[in-house]
Short mmCIF file of C-alpha atoms in Angstrom, two decimals:
data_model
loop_
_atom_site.label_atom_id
_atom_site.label_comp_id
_atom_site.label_asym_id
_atom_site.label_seq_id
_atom_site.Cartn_x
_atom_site.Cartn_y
_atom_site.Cartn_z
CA UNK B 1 113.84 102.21 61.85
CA UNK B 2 109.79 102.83 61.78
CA UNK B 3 108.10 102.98 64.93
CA UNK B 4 104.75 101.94 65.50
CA UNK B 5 104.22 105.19 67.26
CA UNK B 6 106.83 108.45 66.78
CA UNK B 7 106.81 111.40 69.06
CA UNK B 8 108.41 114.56 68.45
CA UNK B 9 108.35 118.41 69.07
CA UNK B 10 107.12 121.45 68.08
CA UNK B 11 109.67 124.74 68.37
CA UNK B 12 108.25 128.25 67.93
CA UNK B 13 111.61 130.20 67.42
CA UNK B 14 109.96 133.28 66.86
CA UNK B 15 108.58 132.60 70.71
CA UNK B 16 111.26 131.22 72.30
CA UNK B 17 112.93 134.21 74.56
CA UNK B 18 116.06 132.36 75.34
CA UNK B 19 115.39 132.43 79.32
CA UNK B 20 116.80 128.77 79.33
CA UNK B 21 113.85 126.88 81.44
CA UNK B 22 113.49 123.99 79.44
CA UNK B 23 117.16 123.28 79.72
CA UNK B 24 117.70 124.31 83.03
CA UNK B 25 114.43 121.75 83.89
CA UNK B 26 116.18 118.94 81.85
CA UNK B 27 119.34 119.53 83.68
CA UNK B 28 118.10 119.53 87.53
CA UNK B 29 115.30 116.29 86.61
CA UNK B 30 118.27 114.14 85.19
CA UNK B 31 120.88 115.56 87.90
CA UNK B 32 123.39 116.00 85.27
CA UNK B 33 126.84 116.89 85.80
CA UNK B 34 128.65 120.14 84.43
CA UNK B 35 128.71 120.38 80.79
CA UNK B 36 126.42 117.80 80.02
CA UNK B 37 123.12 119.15 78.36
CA UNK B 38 120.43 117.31 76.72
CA UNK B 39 118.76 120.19 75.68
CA UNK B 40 120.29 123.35 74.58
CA UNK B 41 119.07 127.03 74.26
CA UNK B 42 121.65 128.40 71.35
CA UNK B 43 121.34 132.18 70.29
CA UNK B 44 121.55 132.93 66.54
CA UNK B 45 122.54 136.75 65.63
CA UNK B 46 123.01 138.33 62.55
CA UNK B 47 122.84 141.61 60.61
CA UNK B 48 124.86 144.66 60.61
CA UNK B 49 125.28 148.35 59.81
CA UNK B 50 125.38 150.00 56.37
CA UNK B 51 126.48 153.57 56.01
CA UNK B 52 124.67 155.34 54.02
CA UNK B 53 126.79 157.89 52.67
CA UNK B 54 125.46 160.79 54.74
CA UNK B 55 127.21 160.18 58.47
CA UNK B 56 124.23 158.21 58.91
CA UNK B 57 123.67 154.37 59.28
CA UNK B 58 121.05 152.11 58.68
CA UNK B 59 120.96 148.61 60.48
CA UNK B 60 119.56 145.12 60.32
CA UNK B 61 120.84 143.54 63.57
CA UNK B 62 118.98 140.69 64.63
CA UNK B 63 118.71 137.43 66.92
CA UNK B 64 116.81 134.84 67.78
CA UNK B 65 116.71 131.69 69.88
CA UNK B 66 116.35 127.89 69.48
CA UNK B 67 115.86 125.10 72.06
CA UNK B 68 117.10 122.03 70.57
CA UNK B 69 117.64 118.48 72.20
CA UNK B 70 117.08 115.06 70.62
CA UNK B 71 115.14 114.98 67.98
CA UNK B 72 114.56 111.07 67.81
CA UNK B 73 114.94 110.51 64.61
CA UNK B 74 113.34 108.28 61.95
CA UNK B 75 116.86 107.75 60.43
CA UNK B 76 118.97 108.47 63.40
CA UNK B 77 122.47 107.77 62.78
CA UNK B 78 123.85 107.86 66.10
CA UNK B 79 121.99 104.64 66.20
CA UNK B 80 123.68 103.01 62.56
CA UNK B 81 127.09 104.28 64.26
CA UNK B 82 126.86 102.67 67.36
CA UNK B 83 129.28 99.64 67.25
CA UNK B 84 127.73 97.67 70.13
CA UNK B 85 123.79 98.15 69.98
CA UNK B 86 123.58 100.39 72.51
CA UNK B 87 121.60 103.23 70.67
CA UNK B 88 118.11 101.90 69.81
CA UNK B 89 115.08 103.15 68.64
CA UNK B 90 112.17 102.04 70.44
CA UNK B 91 109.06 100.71 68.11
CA UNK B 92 106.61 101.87 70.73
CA UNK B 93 106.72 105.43 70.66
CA UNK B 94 109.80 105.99 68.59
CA UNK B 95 112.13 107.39 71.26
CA UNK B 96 115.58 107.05 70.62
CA UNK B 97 117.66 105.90 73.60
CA UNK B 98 120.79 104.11 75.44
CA UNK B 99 121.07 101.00 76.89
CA UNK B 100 124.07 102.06 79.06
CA UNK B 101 124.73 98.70 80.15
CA UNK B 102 125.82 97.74 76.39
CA UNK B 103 127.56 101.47 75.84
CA UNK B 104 131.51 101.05 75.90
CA UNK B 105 131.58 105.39 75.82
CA UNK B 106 133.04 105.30 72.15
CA UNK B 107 131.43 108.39 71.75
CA UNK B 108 130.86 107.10 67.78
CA UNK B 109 127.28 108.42 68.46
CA UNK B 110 127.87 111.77 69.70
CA UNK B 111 130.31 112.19 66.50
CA UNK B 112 128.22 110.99 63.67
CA UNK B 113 124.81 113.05 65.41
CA UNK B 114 124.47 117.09 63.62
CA UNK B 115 122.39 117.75 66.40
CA UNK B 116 125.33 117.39 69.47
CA UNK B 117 122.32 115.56 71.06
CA UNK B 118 124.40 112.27 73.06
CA UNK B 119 126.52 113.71 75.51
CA UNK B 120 129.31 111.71 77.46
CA UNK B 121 129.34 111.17 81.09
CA UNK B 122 133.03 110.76 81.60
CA UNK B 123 132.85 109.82 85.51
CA UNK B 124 130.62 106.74 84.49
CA UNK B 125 132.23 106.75 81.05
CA UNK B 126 128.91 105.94 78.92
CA UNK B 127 127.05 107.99 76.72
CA UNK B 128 123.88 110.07 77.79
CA UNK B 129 121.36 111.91 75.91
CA UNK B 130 117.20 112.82 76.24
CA UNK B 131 114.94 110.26 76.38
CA UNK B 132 112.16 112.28 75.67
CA UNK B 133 111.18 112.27 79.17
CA UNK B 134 109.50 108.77 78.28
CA UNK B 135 108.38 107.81 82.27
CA UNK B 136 106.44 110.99 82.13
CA UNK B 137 105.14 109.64 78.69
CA UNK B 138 103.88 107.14 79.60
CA UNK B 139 101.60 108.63 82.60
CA UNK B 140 100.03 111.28 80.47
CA UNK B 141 102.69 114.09 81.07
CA UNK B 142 104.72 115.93 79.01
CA UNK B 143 108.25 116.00 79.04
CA UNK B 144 109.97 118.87 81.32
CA UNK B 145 111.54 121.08 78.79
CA UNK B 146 107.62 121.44 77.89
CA UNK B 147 106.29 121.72 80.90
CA UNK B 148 108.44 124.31 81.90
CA UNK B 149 108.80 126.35 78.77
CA UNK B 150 108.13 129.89 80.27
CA UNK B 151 106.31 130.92 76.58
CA UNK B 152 105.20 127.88 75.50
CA UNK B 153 107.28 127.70 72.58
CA UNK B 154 107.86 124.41 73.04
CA UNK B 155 105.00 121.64 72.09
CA UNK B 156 105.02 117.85 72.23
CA UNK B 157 103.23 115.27 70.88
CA UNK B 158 102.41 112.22 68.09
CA UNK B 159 104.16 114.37 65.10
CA UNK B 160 101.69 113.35 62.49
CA UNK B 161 99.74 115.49 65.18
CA UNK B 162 102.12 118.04 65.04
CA UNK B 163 102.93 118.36 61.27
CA UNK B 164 98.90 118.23 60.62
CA UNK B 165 98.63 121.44 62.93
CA UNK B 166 102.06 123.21 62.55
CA UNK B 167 102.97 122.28 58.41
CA UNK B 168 106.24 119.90 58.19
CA UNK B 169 109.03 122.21 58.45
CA UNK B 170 112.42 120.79 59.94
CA UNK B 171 114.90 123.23 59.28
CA UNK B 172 116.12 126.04 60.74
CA UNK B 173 119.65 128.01 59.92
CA UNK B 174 122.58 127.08 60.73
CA UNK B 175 121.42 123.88 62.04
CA UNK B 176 122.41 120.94 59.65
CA UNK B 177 119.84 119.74 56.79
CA UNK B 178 116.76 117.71 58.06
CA UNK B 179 117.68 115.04 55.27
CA UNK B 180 120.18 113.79 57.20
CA UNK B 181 118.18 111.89 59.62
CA UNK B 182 114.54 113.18 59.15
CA UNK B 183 114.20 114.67 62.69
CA UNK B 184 110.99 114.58 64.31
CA UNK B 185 110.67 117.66 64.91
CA UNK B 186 108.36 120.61 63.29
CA UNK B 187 110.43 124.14 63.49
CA UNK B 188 108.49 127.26 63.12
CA UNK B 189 111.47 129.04 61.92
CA UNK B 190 112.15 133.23 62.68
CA UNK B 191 111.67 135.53 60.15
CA UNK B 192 115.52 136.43 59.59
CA UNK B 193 116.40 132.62 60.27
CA UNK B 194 117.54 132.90 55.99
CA UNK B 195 119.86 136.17 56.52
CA UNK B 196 122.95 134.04 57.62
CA UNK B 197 123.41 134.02 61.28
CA UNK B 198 126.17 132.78 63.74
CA UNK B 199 125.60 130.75 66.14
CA UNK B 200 126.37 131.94 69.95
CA UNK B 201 127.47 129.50 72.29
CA UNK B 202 125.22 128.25 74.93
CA UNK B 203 126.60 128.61 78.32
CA UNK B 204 128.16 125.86 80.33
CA UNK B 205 126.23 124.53 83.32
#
């Protein structure tokens, strides 16, 4: 699965507001249909209120946000799941993507990826999923969701780039363990990301 090149991206959740541009951008560039989202904003809240034995109450409510999409792995198994071929990782710059042509819509990918990142089109019946904006790549650009990231808590680039400026943290609670596919991705994770939050649903658009 090693790529000559690997992109990835950098997410600031103690930045990220929640306003939704980057997946809003993704969404309106790739003229998706409703309910399909290759990038997601999800809200993670947490916390509570303690009485404290005197009719007052003391309280540790928090949220925060995370934009997540794919994260084109180095051990993606959305790829080792696909029965047909049709999920590949590319050797040039590591993207992973789908050759729709070869997709049969088994959704075996969508199922076997902790990251909800391949998403079905069910009028075309094939699977769909970021590309990491790789047209844009290739001219210099940066893909939308960065671009358009209203606080710039998004960042893209070569991740040895990335880890060498940001440190190599992948995890962020509740999303799944990093060791399951070693995400390229760097998360700079909120400070009350380890108090146990629950995850709000992102809306459906």
């Amino acid at each position: 699965m090693n790529s000559t090149k690997q992109y990835g991206f950098y997410v600031d959740t103690s930045t990220c507001s929640g306003c939704k541009t980057c997946m809003i951008a993704c969404k309106d560039r790739n003229d998706m249909d409703l309910g399909i989202l290759w990038r997601r904003v999800y809200e993670y809240a947490g916390g509570g209120f303690v009485e404290n034995g005197d009719d007052t109450y003391t309280q540790n409510v928090y949220a925060y946000n995370v934009s997540v999409g794919c994260n084109h792995c180095s051990e993606p198994v959305c790829v080792k799941a696909c029965p047909t071929g049709a999920m590949h990782k590319r050797r040039s710059d590591g993207f992973v993507l789908v050759e729709q042509s070869m997709c049969i819509g088994c959704e075996s990918c969508a199922r076997a990826c902790p990251y909800d990142a391949p998403q079905l089109d069910a009028a075309r019946k094939v699977m769909t999923k970021c590309d990491g904006c790789y047209d844009r790549v290739e001219k210099g650009l940066k893909p939308i969701c960065v671009d358009s990231c209203t606080h710039r808590a998004l960042e893209f680039g070569l991740i040895e780039d990335l880890r060498a400026k940001y440190g190599d943290n992948a995890d962020v609670k509740p999303l799944p363990d990093s060791g399951i596919t070693s995400p390229n991705w760097v998360v700079k994770a909120h400070k009350n990301e380890n108090q146990g939050a629950r995850i709000i649903n992102v809306r459906e658009i």
